[in-house]
């Protein structure tokens, strides 16, 4: 890519494992069935990202296999190269990790 940033845009409907590709991405943008235009507006800077993860993202497949589907917060979450845990309620905007009234409700 000759120094150009790699943006991974993922449309998801359930948790996924990031550790296999996260090291190759400069940005991971995840959405849950929003319009393509909304994604383009975020990537181009027209709007600031503001969403929070509505579920936990597992650290690896071993975590997925051990997880009990009916027990909340029972998995090791993915930790990215910057040290952020992809836990329920995690999200970033242009300033960094989102910490507001919404995220205060979900602190463990």
PDB file of C-alpha atoms in Angstrom:
ATOM      1  CA  UNK A   1       0.000   0.000   0.000  1.00  0.00           C
ATOM      2  CA  UNK A   2       3.072   2.260  -0.066  1.00  0.00           C
ATOM      3  CA  UNK A   3       2.363   3.750   3.350  1.00  0.00           C
ATOM      4  CA  UNK A   4      -1.342   4.313   2.802  1.00  0.00           C
ATOM      5  CA  UNK A   5      -3.585   3.413   5.746  1.00  0.00           C
ATOM      6  CA  UNK A   6      -5.498   0.137   5.616  1.00  0.00           C
ATOM      7  CA  UNK A   7      -9.126   0.559   6.657  1.00  0.00           C
ATOM      8  CA  UNK A   8     -11.080  -2.614   7.375  1.00  0.00           C
ATOM      9  CA  UNK A   9     -14.824  -2.102   7.259  1.00  0.00           C
ATOM     10  CA  UNK A  10     -16.818  -4.977   8.719  1.00  0.00           C
ATOM     11  CA  UNK A  11     -20.572  -5.463   8.670  1.00  0.00           C
ATOM     12  CA  UNK A  12     -21.411  -7.874  11.470  1.00  0.00           C
ATOM     13  CA  UNK A  13     -24.412  -9.440  13.105  1.00  0.00           C
ATOM     14  CA  UNK A  14     -22.590 -11.395  15.815  1.00  0.00           C
ATOM     15  CA  UNK A  15     -19.186 -11.463  17.533  1.00  0.00           C
ATOM     16  CA  UNK A  16     -16.078 -12.151  15.472  1.00  0.00           C
ATOM     17  CA  UNK A  17     -12.375 -12.852  16.074  1.00  0.00           C
ATOM     18  CA  UNK A  18     -10.103  -9.924  15.169  1.00  0.00           C
ATOM     19  CA  UNK A  19      -6.688 -11.288  16.131  1.00  0.00           C
ATOM     20  CA  UNK A  20      -6.017 -12.817  12.708  1.00  0.00           C
ATOM     21  CA  UNK A  21      -6.143  -9.505  10.808  1.00  0.00           C
ATOM     22  CA  UNK A  22      -6.002  -6.635  13.308  1.00  0.00           C
ATOM     23  CA  UNK A  23      -2.209  -6.350  13.069  1.00  0.00           C
ATOM     24  CA  UNK A  24      -2.522  -5.558   9.334  1.00  0.00           C
ATOM     25  CA  UNK A  25      -5.153  -2.825   9.760  1.00  0.00           C
ATOM     26  CA  UNK A  26      -4.714   0.805  10.703  1.00  0.00           C
ATOM     27  CA  UNK A  27      -8.443   1.167  11.340  1.00  0.00           C
ATOM     28  CA  UNK A  28     -11.243  -1.316  11.993  1.00  0.00           C
ATOM     29  CA  UNK A  29     -14.658   0.151  11.386  1.00  0.00           C
ATOM     30  CA  UNK A  30     -17.494  -2.103  12.482  1.00  0.00           C
ATOM     31  CA  UNK A  31     -21.141  -1.587  11.757  1.00  0.00           C
ATOM     32  CA  UNK A  32     -24.305  -3.528  12.272  1.00  0.00           C
ATOM     33  CA  UNK A  33     -26.164  -3.205   8.970  1.00  0.00           C
ATOM     34  CA  UNK A  34     -26.019   0.538   8.430  1.00  0.00           C
ATOM     35  CA  UNK A  35     -26.045   1.954   4.914  1.00  0.00           C
ATOM     36  CA  UNK A  36     -22.861   1.976   2.842  1.00  0.00           C
ATOM     37  CA  UNK A  37     -23.197   5.756   2.640  1.00  0.00           C
ATOM     38  CA  UNK A  38     -23.026   6.005   6.437  1.00  0.00           C
ATOM     39  CA  UNK A  39     -19.751   4.039   6.393  1.00  0.00           C
ATOM     40  CA  UNK A  40     -18.331   6.260   3.630  1.00  0.00           C
ATOM     41  CA  UNK A  41     -19.337   9.367   5.612  1.00  0.00           C
ATOM     42  CA  UNK A  42     -17.356   8.088   8.626  1.00  0.00           C
ATOM     43  CA  UNK A  43     -14.292   7.084   6.564  1.00  0.00           C
ATOM     44  CA  UNK A  44     -14.183  10.463   4.798  1.00  0.00           C
ATOM     45  CA  UNK A  45     -14.587  12.401   8.048  1.00  0.00           C
ATOM     46  CA  UNK A  46     -17.986  13.884   7.272  1.00  0.00           C
ATOM     47  CA  UNK A  47     -19.319  12.451  10.542  1.00  0.00           C
ATOM     48  CA  UNK A  48     -17.584  11.330  13.702  1.00  0.00           C
ATOM     49  CA  UNK A  49     -17.988   7.710  14.845  1.00  0.00           C
ATOM     50  CA  UNK A  50     -20.059   7.465  18.012  1.00  0.00           C
ATOM     51  CA  UNK A  51     -21.274   3.887  18.325  1.00  0.00           C
ATOM     52  CA  UNK A  52     -20.472   1.408  21.063  1.00  0.00           C
ATOM     53  CA  UNK A  53     -20.107  -2.347  20.737  1.00  0.00           C
ATOM     54  CA  UNK A  54     -23.413  -4.040  21.573  1.00  0.00           C
ATOM     55  CA  UNK A  55     -21.591  -7.283  22.430  1.00  0.00           C
ATOM     56  CA  UNK A  56     -18.179  -8.642  23.392  1.00  0.00           C
ATOM     57  CA  UNK A  57     -15.575  -9.554  20.759  1.00  0.00           C
ATOM     58  CA  UNK A  58     -13.681 -12.741  21.679  1.00  0.00           C
ATOM     59  CA  UNK A  59      -9.888 -12.831  21.987  1.00  0.00           C
ATOM     60  CA  UNK A  60      -9.559 -15.993  19.890  1.00  0.00           C
ATOM     61  CA  UNK A  61     -11.376 -19.141  18.779  1.00  0.00           C
ATOM     62  CA  UNK A  62     -10.489 -20.982  21.995  1.00  0.00           C
ATOM     63  CA  UNK A  63     -12.432 -18.292  23.850  1.00  0.00           C
ATOM     64  CA  UNK A  64     -15.396 -18.771  21.509  1.00  0.00           C
ATOM     65  CA  UNK A  65     -15.425 -22.518  22.118  1.00  0.00           C
ATOM     66  CA  UNK A  66     -15.325 -22.092  25.923  1.00  0.00           C
ATOM     67  CA  UNK A  67     -17.940 -19.346  26.080  1.00  0.00           C
ATOM     68  CA  UNK A  68     -21.365 -20.157  27.498  1.00  0.00           C
ATOM     69  CA  UNK A  69     -23.968 -18.547  25.264  1.00  0.00           C
ATOM     70  CA  UNK A  70     -26.341 -17.775  28.126  1.00  0.00           C
ATOM     71  CA  UNK A  71     -23.792 -16.240  30.524  1.00  0.00           C
ATOM     72  CA  UNK A  72     -22.935 -12.544  30.088  1.00  0.00           C
ATOM     73  CA  UNK A  73     -19.365 -11.244  30.354  1.00  0.00           C
ATOM     74  CA  UNK A  74     -17.849 -14.741  30.464  1.00  0.00           C
ATOM     75  CA  UNK A  75     -15.193 -14.347  27.806  1.00  0.00           C
ATOM     76  CA  UNK A  76     -11.728 -12.922  27.385  1.00  0.00           C
ATOM     77  CA  UNK A  77     -12.137 -10.046  24.941  1.00  0.00           C
ATOM     78  CA  UNK A  78      -9.843  -9.101  22.069  1.00  0.00           C
ATOM     79  CA  UNK A  79      -7.120  -6.676  23.089  1.00  0.00           C
ATOM     80  CA  UNK A  80      -5.748  -4.698  20.148  1.00  0.00           C
ATOM     81  CA  UNK A  81      -2.182  -3.517  19.563  1.00  0.00           C
ATOM     82  CA  UNK A  82      -2.988  -0.241  21.358  1.00  0.00           C
ATOM     83  CA  UNK A  83      -4.257  -2.082  24.457  1.00  0.00           C
ATOM     84  CA  UNK A  84      -7.988  -1.481  23.905  1.00  0.00           C
ATOM     85  CA  UNK A  85     -10.345  -4.278  24.946  1.00  0.00           C
ATOM     86  CA  UNK A  86     -13.208  -4.931  22.531  1.00  0.00           C
ATOM     87  CA  UNK A  87     -15.705  -5.390  25.337  1.00  0.00           C
ATOM     88  CA  UNK A  88     -19.411  -4.588  25.528  1.00  0.00           C
ATOM     89  CA  UNK A  89     -19.852  -0.812  25.361  1.00  0.00           C
ATOM     90  CA  UNK A  90     -16.397  -0.069  23.867  1.00  0.00           C
ATOM     91  CA  UNK A  91     -16.114   2.471  21.077  1.00  0.00           C
ATOM     92  CA  UNK A  92     -13.857   5.177  19.683  1.00  0.00           C
ATOM     93  CA  UNK A  93     -14.368   8.573  18.124  1.00  0.00           C
ATOM     94  CA  UNK A  94     -11.806  10.986  16.627  1.00  0.00           C
ATOM     95  CA  UNK A  95     -10.612  11.947  20.134  1.00  0.00           C
ATOM     96  CA  UNK A  96     -10.005   8.374  21.279  1.00  0.00           C
ATOM     97  CA  UNK A  97     -11.921   5.946  23.444  1.00  0.00           C
ATOM     98  CA  UNK A  98     -15.480   7.079  24.095  1.00  0.00           C
ATOM     99  CA  UNK A  99     -16.075   7.811  27.776  1.00  0.00           C
ATOM    100  CA  UNK A 100     -19.463   9.356  28.380  1.00  0.00           C
ATOM    101  CA  UNK A 101     -22.726   8.749  30.247  1.00  0.00           C
ATOM    102  CA  UNK A 102     -23.424   5.707  28.058  1.00  0.00           C
ATOM    103  CA  UNK A 103     -20.114   4.002  28.818  1.00  0.00           C
ATOM    104  CA  UNK A 104     -20.310   4.828  32.540  1.00  0.00           C
ATOM    105  CA  UNK A 105     -23.407   2.593  32.755  1.00  0.00           C
ATOM    106  CA  UNK A 106     -21.492  -0.401  31.393  1.00  0.00           C
ATOM    107  CA  UNK A 107     -18.356  -0.287  33.551  1.00  0.00           C
ATOM    108  CA  UNK A 108     -17.718  -3.553  35.328  1.00  0.00           C
TER     109      UNK A 108
END
